[in-house]
Amino acid sequence: MVQRSPSELAPELPQATVGRMASYRRVLDRLLADGITTVRSSALADAAGVNSAQLRKDLSLLGSYGVRGVGYDVAFLRERLRSQIGERDEVPVVIVGAGNLGRALANHAGFGGRGFQVIGLFDVRADAGTYLMNQLAEVIGDPAATIGIIATPAAAAQQVADQLVALGLRSLLNFAPTRVSAPAEVMVRRVDLGSELEILAYHQQATQTDEPALLPSRGGSKEGG
Amino acid sequence: MVQRSPSELAPELPQATVGRMASYRRVLDRLLADGITTVRSSALADAAGVNSAQLRKDLSLLGSYGVRGVGYDVAFLRERLRSQIGERDEVPVVIVGAGNLGRALANHAGFGGRGFQVIGLFDVRADAGTYLMNQLAEVIGDPAATIGIIATPAAAAQQVADQLVALGLRSLLNFAPTRVSAPAEVMVRRVDLGSELEILAYHQQATQTDEPALLPSRGGSKEGG
DNA sequence: CTATGTGAACAACTTCACAGCC
DNA sequence: GGCTGTGAAGTTGTTCACATAG
C-alpha cells in the first residue's frame, strides 16, 4: 500500500508499529509523572496492552535504548520516542461531510490532545459551523501537511478524494463505505464500520451453531492501544 | 484472535473475506437490478474495488459456483452468498456511550439497510433518547445475538466491556482509545481513529523529507469495500 | 541471573501465475 | 480461447525462544 522509492535508505517504520508508538508514549508520560524512572518491557507492554516481545521489537526499530537485565530509562526512552516519531507540529485535519459522523469527528475530544487539530468541517450544504466546499482552498494552509477525512456518503467519496488530492493533500482517511483510488503518492486508509459489524455478526452466527461447548481458554483475547 | 475449537470441521471464513462479502452482495444486487445475468470475476472485482484473484479466492471458499471460460451467474451467485453468509435476521446492536461518537453511530444511516438495528443507546447520564446503564438487561433481548459497541472514554471502556460480557454478549466493537480484554469466547474488534491518524501523519512526515521526486507510479493506491 | 534484542517460526492475508475445464 | 479455481510465492505483522549484554 505504501509506495517506497527504490533509493530510500532509512526505511519507514511498519505501519502497525507507528500505530502503537503513540500509546507507548502516553504510558511513558504517565510513568514519568508518577516518578518512575525505569521500566521493563513486560510492564510497559502490559500497560499499553501489547505483547512484550512486540514492544521490544517495536522499540528496537528505533535503536537499542534499553539496558539488558535492567529495562528502559523512562525519561530517555520518552525523549527518543518524541524525537523520532512524535516530533511534529500540530497536524491540521480537514473533515469533508458534515453528517452525524463528520460532526462527531469534528467534536472528537481525542484529536486535540494528540497533536491533531481540526481546522475545518466542510459540506455541500451551508450550515452553522461548517464551510462550503469551495472554501477548501482558502482554509487549508499547507496542503501537503494536512490530513483529509472523508465522511461523506459513498456516492460522493471519490469526487471528494479527487478534490482533496487536486488541492495537494497526501493523506486521506476514508470513512465512506466504498473504495476510493488516488495516485500512488497519496496514502489512503479506510475505516469501514459496516465490515467490522459484518465480521462480528458472521463470527457470532458461526460459533453459535458449531461451537461444541466451552472452549479451552488460552488467555483472554486482547485488544486496543 | 479468533479462538477455534480443535474439533471444528468446517472452518470459518477468513475475517478479511467476510468483510468483503457484503460488498460483493451489494454489487450483485445492482447487477441483478440492471438485468445483467452473467459477470466475470474481473468486472465484479472492479465494481467492488478489489483484485480479481482475491475475489475468485473469496468466492471459491464458498464453493465452485463459477463457470470456467464464462463467469458467474449473477442471480445464482447472489443466492449462494445470501444463504451462506447473509442468512441472518436483523442483528441487534447496543451502543454504550452517548457522546458525539455514540450518537453519530446511533444515527448512522448505513446500519439499517445492512442488517443491523441499533436497539439502544446507553449512558451513565440520563438524557433524551438514551437509556441508563442499569436498563441494559431489560433492553437486550438475546444477548448472544447482540453486538455491543463501546463508544465511551478510555477510562470506562474496560468496565463497560465487563458489564456487556456479564450480560452474555459475545461480540464487541471498541472505539475507545484503549485495549479491553475479554474471555476467549468473546470476539473483540477495535477501531482506533487516533492510530489511523498517527500512521498518516508519520507517513506524511517521513515522505516529505526523503521523497526523491516523482515516484514511478504503478497504478493508484486503492482502498475501500 | 535478568531482561533486552533479534533471528526464526508462525500466522493471516494478498497476489501471482498457470493448470484445468468449458 | 477465455475464465475460473488454486497451489505457490510474496507481504506484512506477531510471537517464540534464545544468545547476548550487563
CSV table of C-alpha atoms (C1' of nucleotides) in Angstrom, one decimal:
chain,number,residue,atom,x,y,z
A,1,MET,CA,0.0,0.0,0.0
A,2,VAL,CA,2.8,2.4,0.8
A,3,GLN,CA,4.9,3.2,-2.3
A,4,ARG,CA,8.6,3.2,-1.4
A,5,SER,CA,11.3,4.8,-3.5
A,6,PRO,CA,14.0,2.3,-4.5
A,7,SER,CA,16.7,4.7,-3.4
A,8,GLU,CA,15.2,5.3,0.1
A,9,LEU,CA,17.8,4.4,2.6
A,10,ALA,CA,16.2,4.6,6.0
A,11,PRO,CA,13.1,2.5,5.6
A,12,GLU,CA,9.9,3.7,7.3
A,13,LEU,CA,8.7,2.0,10.3
A,14,PRO,CA,6.0,-0.6,9.8
A,15,GLN,CA,2.5,1.0,9.9
A,16,ALA,CA,1.5,-1.3,12.7
A,17,THR,CA,4.4,-0.1,14.8
A,18,VAL,CA,3.6,3.5,14.2
A,19,GLY,CA,0.1,2.9,15.3
A,20,ARG,CA,1.3,1.7,18.6
A,21,MET,CA,4.0,4.2,19.3
A,22,ALA,CA,1.6,6.9,20.4
A,23,SER,CA,0.2,4.6,23.1
A,24,TYR,CA,3.7,3.8,24.3
A,25,ARG,CA,4.4,7.5,24.6
A,26,ARG,CA,1.3,8.0,26.6
A,27,VAL,CA,2.2,5.3,29.1
A,28,LEU,CA,5.7,6.7,29.4
A,29,ASP,CA,4.3,10.2,30.1
A,30,ARG,CA,2.2,8.7,32.9
A,31,LEU,CA,5.2,6.7,34.4
A,32,LEU,CA,7.3,9.9,34.3
A,33,ALA,CA,4.6,11.8,36.1
A,34,ASP,CA,4.5,9.1,38.7
A,35,GLY,CA,8.2,9.4,39.3
A,36,ILE,CA,9.0,6.0,37.9
A,37,THR,CA,12.5,6.1,36.3
A,38,THR,CA,13.0,2.6,34.9
A,39,VAL,CA,10.6,0.2,33.3
A,40,ARG,CA,10.9,-3.3,31.9
A,41,SER,CA,9.4,-4.3,28.6
A,42,SER,CA,6.8,-6.6,30.3
A,43,ALA,CA,5.5,-3.8,32.5
A,44,LEU,CA,5.4,-1.3,29.6
A,45,ALA,CA,3.8,-3.8,27.4
A,46,ASP,CA,1.1,-4.7,29.9
A,47,ALA,CA,0.3,-1.0,30.4
A,48,ALA,CA,0.0,-0.5,26.6
A,49,GLY,CA,-1.9,-3.7,26.2
A,50,VAL,CA,0.5,-5.5,23.8
A,51,ASN,CA,2.8,-8.5,23.9
A,52,SER,CA,6.2,-7.7,25.5
A,53,ALA,CA,8.1,-9.3,22.5
A,54,GLN,CA,6.2,-7.0,20.2
A,55,LEU,CA,7.0,-4.0,22.3
A,56,ARG,CA,10.7,-4.8,22.3
A,57,LYS,CA,10.6,-5.4,18.6
A,58,ASP,CA,8.9,-2.1,18.0
A,59,LEU,CA,11.3,-0.2,20.2
A,60,SER,CA,14.3,-1.9,18.7
A,61,LEU,CA,13.4,-0.4,15.3
A,62,LEU,CA,14.2,3.0,16.8
A,63,GLY,CA,17.5,1.8,18.1
A,64,SER,CA,18.8,-0.1,21.2
A,65,TYR,CA,17.9,2.2,24.0
A,66,GLY,CA,17.2,-0.4,26.7
A,67,VAL,CA,19.7,-1.9,29.1
A,68,ARG,CA,19.8,-5.7,29.2
A,69,GLY,CA,19.0,-7.1,32.6
A,70,VAL,CA,17.5,-3.8,33.7
A,71,GLY,CA,14.9,-2.3,31.3
A,72,TYR,CA,14.4,1.1,29.8
A,73,ASP,CA,15.0,4.5,31.3
A,74,VAL,CA,11.6,6.2,31.2
A,75,ALA,CA,12.7,9.7,30.6
A,76,PHE,CA,15.3,8.8,28.0
A,77,LEU,CA,13.0,6.5,26.1
A,78,ARG,CA,10.3,9.0,26.1
A,79,GLU,CA,12.6,11.6,24.6
A,80,ARG,CA,13.7,9.1,21.9
A,81,LEU,CA,10.1,8.4,21.0
A,82,ARG,CA,9.3,12.0,20.9
A,83,SER,CA,12.2,12.9,18.6
A,84,GLN,CA,11.9,10.0,16.3
A,85,ILE,CA,8.2,9.6,15.8
A,86,GLY,CA,6.5,12.4,17.7
A,87,GLU,CA,8.5,15.4,16.5
A,88,ARG,CA,5.9,17.3,14.6
A,89,ASP,CA,3.7,20.3,14.8
A,90,GLU,CA,0.0,20.1,15.4
A,91,VAL,CA,-1.2,18.3,12.3
A,92,PRO,CA,-4.1,20.1,10.6
A,93,VAL,CA,-7.1,18.0,9.7
A,94,VAL,CA,-10.0,18.8,7.4
A,95,ILE,CA,-13.2,16.8,7.5
A,96,VAL,CA,-15.5,16.7,4.5
A,97,GLY,CA,-19.1,15.7,5.1
A,98,ALA,CA,-21.0,17.3,8.0
A,99,GLY,CA,-23.4,14.5,8.7
A,100,ASN,CA,-23.6,12.7,12.0
A,101,LEU,CA,-20.2,11.1,11.6
A,102,GLY,CA,-18.4,14.2,10.3
A,103,ARG,CA,-19.7,16.3,13.2
A,104,ALA,CA,-18.8,13.7,15.7
A,105,LEU,CA,-15.3,13.5,14.4
A,106,ALA,CA,-15.0,17.3,14.4
A,107,ASN,CA,-16.0,17.4,18.0
A,108,HIS,CA,-14.0,14.3,19.0
A,109,ALA,CA,-12.1,15.3,22.1
A,110,GLY,CA,-9.3,12.9,21.5
A,111,PHE,CA,-7.8,14.6,18.5
A,112,GLY,CA,-6.9,17.8,20.2
A,113,GLY,CA,-4.7,16.4,22.9
A,114,ARG,CA,-2.8,14.1,20.5
A,115,GLY,CA,-1.3,16.5,18.1
A,116,PHE,CA,-4.2,16.9,15.6
A,117,GLN,CA,-6.3,19.9,15.0
A,118,VAL,CA,-9.5,20.0,13.0
A,119,ILE,CA,-9.2,23.2,11.0
A,120,GLY,CA,-12.4,22.9,9.1
A,121,LEU,CA,-15.6,20.9,8.6
A,122,PHE,CA,-16.9,21.1,5.0
A,123,ASP,CA,-20.2,20.2,3.3
A,124,VAL,CA,-22.0,20.9,0.1
A,125,ARG,CA,-24.8,22.4,2.1
A,126,ALA,CA,-24.4,25.6,4.1
A,127,ASP,CA,-24.8,25.3,7.9
A,128,ALA,CA,-23.6,26.9,11.0
A,129,GLY,CA,-20.1,25.9,11.9
A,130,THR,CA,-19.3,24.4,8.6
A,131,TYR,CA,-17.6,25.7,5.5
A,132,LEU,CA,-18.8,25.2,1.9
A,133,MET,CA,-16.7,23.0,-0.4
A,134,ASN,CA,-15.5,25.9,-2.4
A,135,GLN,CA,-13.8,27.3,0.7
A,136,LEU,CA,-11.5,24.3,1.0
A,137,ALA,CA,-8.6,26.1,-0.7
A,138,GLU,CA,-8.7,29.1,1.5
A,139,VAL,CA,-8.9,27.2,4.7
A,140,ILE,CA,-6.2,24.7,4.0
A,141,GLY,CA,-2.8,26.2,4.8
A,142,ASP,CA,-0.1,23.7,3.8
A,143,PRO,CA,-1.9,21.1,1.9
A,144,ALA,CA,1.0,18.6,2.0
A,145,ALA,CA,0.8,18.7,5.8
A,146,THR,CA,-2.9,18.4,6.0
A,147,ILE,CA,-4.9,15.2,6.5
A,148,GLY,CA,-8.2,14.9,4.9
A,149,ILE,CA,-11.1,12.9,6.4
A,150,ILE,CA,-13.8,11.8,4.1
A,151,ALA,CA,-17.1,11.4,5.9
A,152,THR,CA,-19.5,11.7,3.0
A,153,PRO,CA,-22.0,9.2,1.6
A,154,ALA,CA,-20.4,6.6,-0.7
A,155,ALA,CA,-21.6,8.3,-3.8
A,156,ALA,CA,-19.6,11.4,-3.1
A,157,ALA,CA,-16.4,9.9,-1.7
A,158,GLN,CA,-14.4,9.5,-4.9
A,159,GLN,CA,-15.2,13.0,-6.1
A,160,VAL,CA,-14.2,14.5,-2.7
A,161,ALA,CA,-11.0,12.5,-2.7
A,162,ASP,CA,-10.2,13.8,-6.2
A,163,GLN,CA,-10.7,17.4,-5.0
A,164,LEU,CA,-8.5,16.9,-1.9
A,165,VAL,CA,-5.8,15.4,-4.0
A,166,ALA,CA,-6.0,18.2,-6.5
A,167,LEU,CA,-5.5,20.7,-3.7
A,168,GLY,CA,-2.3,18.9,-2.7
A,169,LEU,CA,-3.3,16.6,0.2
A,170,ARG,CA,-1.2,13.5,0.6
A,171,SER,CA,-3.1,11.6,3.3
A,172,LEU,CA,-6.7,10.6,3.4
A,173,LEU,CA,-8.8,8.7,5.9
A,174,ASN,CA,-11.9,7.4,4.3
A,175,PHE,CA,-15.0,6.5,6.3
A,176,ALA,CA,-17.3,6.2,3.3
A,177,PRO,CA,-18.4,2.6,2.6
A,178,THR,CA,-16.7,2.5,-0.7
A,179,ARG,CA,-13.1,2.4,-2.0
A,180,VAL,CA,-11.5,5.5,-3.4
A,181,SER,CA,-8.5,5.5,-5.6
A,182,ALA,CA,-5.8,8.0,-5.6
A,183,PRO,CA,-2.3,8.5,-7.1
A,184,ALA,CA,0.4,6.3,-5.6
A,185,GLU,CA,2.0,9.1,-3.6
A,186,VAL,CA,-1.2,9.7,-1.7
A,187,MET,CA,-1.8,7.4,1.3
A,188,VAL,CA,-5.4,6.3,1.7
A,189,ARG,CA,-6.5,4.5,4.8
A,190,ARG,CA,-10.0,3.3,5.3
A,191,VAL,CA,-12.2,2.7,8.3
A,192,ASP,CA,-15.2,0.5,7.4
A,193,LEU,CA,-17.7,0.3,10.2
A,194,GLY,CA,-20.0,-1.9,8.2
A,195,SER,CA,-17.3,-4.5,7.6
A,196,GLU,CA,-16.4,-4.6,11.3
A,197,LEU,CA,-20.0,-5.4,12.1
A,198,GLU,CA,-20.3,-8.0,9.4
A,199,ILE,CA,-17.3,-9.8,10.7
A,200,LEU,CA,-18.7,-9.8,14.2
A,201,ALA,CA,-22.1,-10.9,13.0
A,202,TYR,CA,-20.7,-13.7,10.9
A,203,HIS,CA,-18.5,-15.0,13.7
A,204,GLN,CA,-21.4,-14.9,16.1
A,205,GLN,CA,-23.6,-16.9,13.8
A,206,ALA,CA,-20.8,-19.3,13.0
A,207,THR,CA,-19.9,-20.0,16.6
A,208,GLN,CA,-23.4,-20.3,17.8
A,209,THR,CA,-24.1,-23.2,15.6
A,210,ASP,CA,-20.9,-25.3,15.6
A,211,GLU,CA,-19.3,-24.4,18.9
A,212,PRO,CA,-19.0,-27.8,20.7
A,213,ALA,CA,-19.1,-26.5,24.3
A,214,LEU,CA,-16.7,-24.4,26.3
A,215,LEU,CA,-13.5,-23.7,24.6
A,216,PRO,CA,-10.2,-24.5,26.2
A,217,SER,CA,-9.3,-20.9,27.0
A,218,ARG,CA,-5.7,-20.0,26.5
A,219,GLY,CA,-5.8,-16.5,27.9
A,220,GLY,CA,-8.3,-13.8,27.1
A,221,SER,CA,-8.5,-12.1,23.8
A,222,LYS,CA,-6.9,-8.7,23.9
A,223,GLU,CA,-7.5,-5.6,22.1
A,224,GLY,CA,-6.6,-1.9,22.0
A,225,GLY,CA,-3.8,0.6,22.1
B,1,MET,CA,-7.5,-13.6,17.5
B,2,VAL,CA,-10.4,-16.0,16.8
B,3,GLN,CA,-10.4,-18.9,19.1
B,4,ARG,CA,-11.2,-22.1,17.2
B,5,SER,CA,-12.1,-25.4,18.6
B,6,PRO,CA,-9.8,-28.2,17.6
B,7,SER,CA,-12.8,-30.4,16.6
B,8,GLU,CA,-14.3,-27.8,14.4
B,9,LEU,CA,-14.8,-29.3,11.0
B,10,ALA,CA,-16.0,-26.5,8.6
B,11,PRO,CA,-13.5,-23.7,9.3
B,12,GLU,CA,-14.8,-20.2,9.4
B,13,LEU,CA,-14.1,-17.9,6.5
B,14,PRO,CA,-11.2,-15.6,6.9
B,15,GLN,CA,-12.2,-12.4,8.6
B,16,ALA,CA,-10.9,-10.3,5.7
B,17,THR,CA,-13.1,-12.4,3.3
B,18,VAL,CA,-16.2,-11.9,5.4
B,19,GLY,CA,-15.6,-8.2,5.5
B,20,ARG,CA,-15.7,-8.1,1.7
B,21,MET,CA,-18.7,-10.4,1.2
B,22,ALA,CA,-21.3,-7.7,1.9
B,23,SER,CA,-19.8,-5.5,-0.8
B,24,TYR,CA,-19.9,-8.3,-3.3
B,25,ARG,CA,-23.6,-8.9,-2.5
B,26,ARG,CA,-24.3,-5.2,-2.9
B,27,VAL,CA,-22.7,-5.2,-6.4
B,28,LEU,CA,-24.6,-8.4,-7.3
B,29,ASP,CA,-27.9,-6.8,-6.2
B,30,ARG,CA,-27.2,-3.8,-8.5
B,31,LEU,CA,-26.2,-6.0,-11.5
B,32,LEU,CA,-29.4,-8.0,-11.0
B,33,ALA,CA,-31.5,-4.9,-10.9
B,34,ASP,CA,-29.8,-3.8,-14.2
B,35,GLY,CA,-30.8,-7.1,-15.8
B,36,ILE,CA,-27.2,-8.4,-16.1
B,37,THR,CA,-27.2,-12.2,-15.9
B,38,THR,CA,-23.6,-13.1,-16.1
B,39,VAL,CA,-20.5,-11.5,-14.8
B,40,ARG,CA,-16.8,-12.3,-14.9
B,41,SER,CA,-14.5,-12.0,-11.9
B,42,SER,CA,-12.7,-9.1,-13.3
B,43,ALA,CA,-15.8,-7.0,-13.7
B,44,LEU,CA,-17.2,-8.0,-10.3
B,45,ALA,CA,-13.8,-7.2,-8.7
B,46,ASP,CA,-13.6,-3.8,-10.3
B,47,ALA,CA,-17.0,-2.9,-9.1
B,48,ALA,CA,-16.2,-4.0,-5.6
B,49,GLY,CA,-12.8,-2.4,-5.7
B,50,VAL,CA,-10.7,-5.5,-5.2
B,51,ASN,CA,-8.2,-7.6,-7.1
B,52,SER,CA,-9.9,-10.2,-9.3
B,53,ALA,CA,-7.7,-13.0,-7.9
B,54,GLN,CA,-8.8,-12.1,-4.5
B,55,LEU,CA,-12.4,-12.1,-5.5
B,56,ARG,CA,-12.1,-15.5,-7.0
B,57,LYS,CA,-10.4,-16.8,-4.0
B,58,ASP,CA,-13.0,-15.4,-1.7
B,59,LEU,CA,-15.8,-16.9,-3.8
B,60,SER,CA,-14.1,-20.2,-4.1
B,61,LEU,CA,-14.2,-20.5,-0.3
B,62,LEU,CA,-17.9,-20.8,-0.6
B,63,GLY,CA,-17.7,-23.4,-3.3
B,64,SER,CA,-17.1,-23.5,-7.1
B,65,TYR,CA,-20.1,-21.6,-8.4
B,66,GLY,CA,-18.4,-20.1,-11.4
B,67,VAL,CA,-18.2,-21.5,-14.9
B,68,ARG,CA,-14.7,-21.6,-16.5
B,69,GLY,CA,-14.5,-19.6,-19.6
B,70,VAL,CA,-17.7,-17.8,-18.8
B,71,GLY,CA,-18.0,-16.3,-15.4
B,72,TYR,CA,-20.6,-16.3,-12.7
B,73,ASP,CA,-24.4,-16.4,-12.9
B,74,VAL,CA,-25.4,-13.2,-11.1
B,75,ALA,CA,-28.7,-14.5,-9.6
B,76,PHE,CA,-27.3,-17.8,-8.6
B,77,LEU,CA,-24.2,-16.4,-7.0
B,78,ARG,CA,-26.2,-13.8,-5.2
B,79,GLU,CA,-28.4,-16.6,-3.8
B,80,ARG,CA,-25.3,-18.6,-2.7
B,81,LEU,CA,-23.9,-15.5,-0.9
B,82,ARG,CA,-27.1,-14.8,0.7
B,83,SER,CA,-27.6,-18.3,2.1
B,84,GLN,CA,-24.0,-18.9,3.1
B,85,ILE,CA,-23.0,-15.6,4.7
B,86,GLY,CA,-26.0,-13.4,4.7
B,87,GLU,CA,-28.7,-15.7,6.1
B,88,ARG,CA,-29.4,-14.0,9.4
B,89,ASP,CA,-32.0,-11.9,11.0
B,90,GLU,CA,-31.5,-8.2,11.7
B,91,VAL,CA,-28.7,-8.2,14.2
B,92,PRO,CA,-29.4,-6.1,17.2
B,93,VAL,CA,-26.7,-3.6,18.3
B,94,VAL,CA,-26.4,-1.7,21.5
B,95,ILE,CA,-24.2,1.3,21.8
B,96,VAL,CA,-22.7,2.4,25.1
B,97,GLY,CA,-21.6,6.0,25.4
B,98,ALA,CA,-23.8,8.8,24.2
B,99,GLY,CA,-21.1,11.3,23.4
B,100,ASN,CA,-20.6,12.6,19.9
B,101,LEU,CA,-19.4,9.4,18.5
B,102,GLY,CA,-22.1,7.2,20.2
B,103,ARG,CA,-24.8,9.5,18.9
B,104,ALA,CA,-23.3,9.6,15.5
B,105,LEU,CA,-23.2,5.8,15.3
B,106,ALA,CA,-26.7,5.5,16.6
B,107,ASN,CA,-27.9,7.7,13.8
B,108,HIS,CA,-25.6,6.2,11.2
B,109,ALA,CA,-27.9,5.6,8.3
B,110,GLY,CA,-25.7,2.8,6.9
B,111,PHE,CA,-26.6,0.3,9.6
B,112,GLY,CA,-30.3,0.0,9.0
B,113,GLY,CA,-30.1,-1.1,5.4
B,114,ARG,CA,-27.4,-3.6,6.0
B,115,GLY,CA,-29.0,-6.0,8.5
B,116,PHE,CA,-28.1,-4.2,11.8
B,117,GLN,CA,-30.5,-2.4,14.1
B,118,VAL,CA,-29.5,-0.2,16.9
B,119,ILE,CA,-31.8,-1.2,19.7
B,120,GLY,CA,-30.4,1.1,22.4
B,121,LEU,CA,-28.0,3.9,23.2
B,122,PHE,CA,-26.8,3.9,26.8
B,123,ASP,CA,-25.0,6.3,29.0
B,124,VAL,CA,-24.3,6.9,32.7
B,125,ARG,CA,-26.1,10.2,32.5
B,126,ALA,CA,-29.8,10.5,31.7
B,127,ASP,CA,-30.7,12.2,28.6
B,128,ALA,CA,-33.5,12.2,26.0
B,129,GLY,CA,-33.3,9.3,23.6
B,130,THR,CA,-30.8,7.3,25.7
B,131,TYR,CA,-31.1,4.6,28.3
B,132,LEU,CA,-29.3,4.4,31.6
B,133,MET,CA,-26.8,1.7,32.1
B,134,ASN,CA,-29.0,-0.2,34.5
B,135,GLN,CA,-31.5,-0.7,31.8
B,136,LEU,CA,-29.1,-2.7,29.6
B,137,ALA,CA,-30.5,-6.1,30.8
B,138,GLU,CA,-34.1,-5.2,30.0
B,139,VAL,CA,-33.4,-3.8,26.6
B,140,ILE,CA,-31.2,-6.5,25.3
B,141,GLY,CA,-33.2,-9.4,24.1
B,142,ASP,CA,-31.0,-12.3,23.1
B,143,PRO,CA,-27.6,-11.3,24.5
B,144,ALA,CA,-25.7,-13.9,22.5
B,145,ALA,CA,-27.1,-12.4,19.3
B,146,THR,CA,-26.4,-8.8,20.2
B,147,ILE,CA,-23.3,-6.8,19.2
B,148,GLY,CA,-22.0,-4.3,21.7
B,149,ILE,CA,-20.4,-1.1,20.6
B,150,ILE,CA,-18.2,0.7,23.2
B,151,ALA,CA,-18.1,4.4,22.5
B,152,THR,CA,-17.1,5.6,25.9
B,153,PRO,CA,-14.0,7.4,27.1
B,154,ALA,CA,-10.9,5.2,27.6
B,155,ALA,CA,-11.3,5.1,31.4
B,156,ALA,CA,-14.7,3.5,31.2
B,157,ALA,CA,-14.1,1.0,28.4
B,158,GLN,CA,-13.0,-2.0,30.4
B,159,GLN,CA,-15.7,-1.7,32.9
B,160,VAL,CA,-18.3,-1.4,30.1
B,161,ALA,CA,-16.9,-4.4,28.4
B,162,ASP,CA,-17.1,-6.4,31.6
B,163,GLN,CA,-20.7,-5.5,32.0
B,164,LEU,CA,-21.6,-6.4,28.5
B,165,VAL,CA,-19.8,-9.7,28.7
B,166,ALA,CA,-21.5,-10.4,32.1
B,167,LEU,CA,-24.9,-9.9,30.3
B,168,GLY,CA,-23.9,-12.5,27.8
B,169,LEU,CA,-22.7,-10.5,24.8
B,170,ARG,CA,-20.2,-12.3,22.6
B,171,SER,CA,-19.2,-9.6,20.1
B,172,LEU,CA,-17.8,-6.2,21.0
B,173,LEU,CA,-16.6,-3.3,18.8
B,174,ASN,CA,-14.4,-1.0,20.8
B,175,PHE,CA,-14.0,2.6,19.7
B,176,ALA,CA,-12.3,3.8,23.0
B,177,PRO,CA,-8.6,4.6,22.7
B,178,THR,CA,-7.6,1.7,24.9
B,179,ARG,CA,-7.5,-2.0,24.8
B,180,VAL,CA,-10.1,-4.1,26.6
B,181,SER,CA,-9.7,-7.7,27.5
B,182,ALA,CA,-12.4,-10.3,27.5
B,183,PRO,CA,-12.7,-14.0,27.7
B,184,ALA,CA,-11.6,-16.0,24.7
B,185,GLU,CA,-15.1,-16.8,23.5
B,186,VAL,CA,-15.8,-13.1,23.2
B,187,MET,CA,-14.7,-11.5,19.9
B,188,VAL,CA,-13.4,-8.0,20.4
B,189,ARG,CA,-12.5,-5.8,17.5
B,190,ARG,CA,-11.2,-2.3,17.7
B,191,VAL,CA,-11.4,0.8,15.7
B,192,ASP,CA,-8.7,3.3,16.7
B,193,LEU,CA,-9.1,6.6,15.0
B,194,GLY,CA,-6.1,8.0,16.7
B,195,SER,CA,-3.8,5.3,15.4
B,196,GLU,CA,-5.1,5.8,11.9
B,197,LEU,CA,-4.2,9.5,12.1
B,198,GLU,CA,-0.8,8.8,13.6
B,199,ILE,CA,0.0,6.4,10.8
B,200,LEU,CA,-1.0,9.0,8.2
B,201,ALA,CA,0.9,11.8,10.0
B,202,TYR,CA,4.1,9.7,10.3
B,203,HIS,CA,4.0,8.7,6.7
B,204,GLN,CA,3.4,12.3,5.6
B,205,GLN,CA,6.4,13.5,7.6
B,206,ALA,CA,8.6,10.6,6.5
B,207,THR,CA,7.9,11.1,2.8
B,208,GLN,CA,8.1,14.9,2.9
B,209,THR,CA,11.8,14.7,3.9
B,210,ASP,CA,13.2,11.8,1.9
B,211,GLU,CA,11.0,11.6,-1.1
B,212,PRO,CA,13.4,12.0,-4.1
B,213,ALA,CA,11.0,13.3,-6.7
B,214,LEU,CA,8.1,11.8,-8.5
B,215,LEU,CA,7.6,8.1,-7.8
B,216,PRO,CA,7.3,5.6,-10.5
B,217,SER,CA,3.6,5.1,-10.2
B,218,ARG,CA,2.4,1.5,-10.7
B,219,GLY,CA,-1.3,2.2,-10.5
B,220,GLY,CA,-3.1,4.3,-7.9
B,221,SER,CA,-3.4,3.1,-4.3
B,222,LYS,CA,-6.7,1.6,-3.8
B,223,GLU,CA,-8.9,1.5,-0.8
B,224,GLY,CA,-12.4,0.5,0.4
B,225,GLY,CA,-15.1,-2.1,0.1
C,1,DC,C1',20.7,-14.4,36.8
C,2,DT,C1',17.7,-11.0,34.5
C,3,DA,C1',15.8,-8.6,30.7
C,4,DT,C1',17.0,-6.9,26.1
C,5,DG,C1',17.5,-7.5,21.2
C,6,DT,C1',16.6,-10.4,17.3
C,7,DG,C1',16.7,-14.5,14.0
C,8,DA,C1',13.5,-17.8,13.1
C,9,DA,C1',9.0,-19.6,13.1
C,10,DC,C1',4.3,-18.7,12.7
C,11,DA,C1',0.1,-16.6,11.1
C,12,DA,C1',-3.1,-14.1,8.2
C,13,DC,C1',-3.8,-12.3,4.1
C,14,DT,C1',-2.8,-10.9,-0.8
C,15,DT,C1',-1.2,-11.6,-5.4
C,16,DC,C1',0.8,-14.3,-9.0
C,17,DA,C1',0.6,-17.5,-12.5
C,18,DC,C1',-1.0,-21.3,-14.5
C,19,DA,C1',-3.5,-25.9,-14.8
C,20,DG,C1',-7.9,-27.3,-15.9
C,21,DC,C1',-12.4,-27.0,-17.7
C,22,DC,C1',-16.0,-25.0,-20.6
D,1,DG,C1',-9.5,-19.2,-26.3
D,2,DG,C1',-11.1,-17.4,-22.1
D,3,DC,C1',-12.0,-17.5,-17.4
D,4,DT,C1',-12.3,-20.0,-13.1
D,5,DG,C1',-10.1,-22.3,-9.3
D,6,DT,C1',-6.0,-22.8,-6.7
D,7,DG,C1',-1.1,-24.1,-5.4
D,8,DA,C1',2.8,-21.4,-4.7
D,9,DA,C1',5.1,-17.2,-3.7
D,10,DG,C1',5.1,-12.8,-1.7
D,11,DT,C1',3.9,-9.4,2.0
D,12,DT,C1',3.1,-7.8,6.5
D,13,DG,C1',2.8,-8.4,11.1
D,14,DT,C1',3.1,-11.2,15.5
D,15,DT,C1',5.1,-14.5,18.7
D,16,DC,C1',8.7,-17.6,20.2
D,17,DA,C1',12.9,-18.6,22.1
D,18,DC,C1',17.5,-17.9,23.0
D,19,DA,C1',22.1,-15.7,22.5
D,20,DT,C1',24.0,-11.8,24.5
D,21,DA,C1',24.9,-8.0,27.4
D,22,DG,C1',25.1,-6.2,31.8
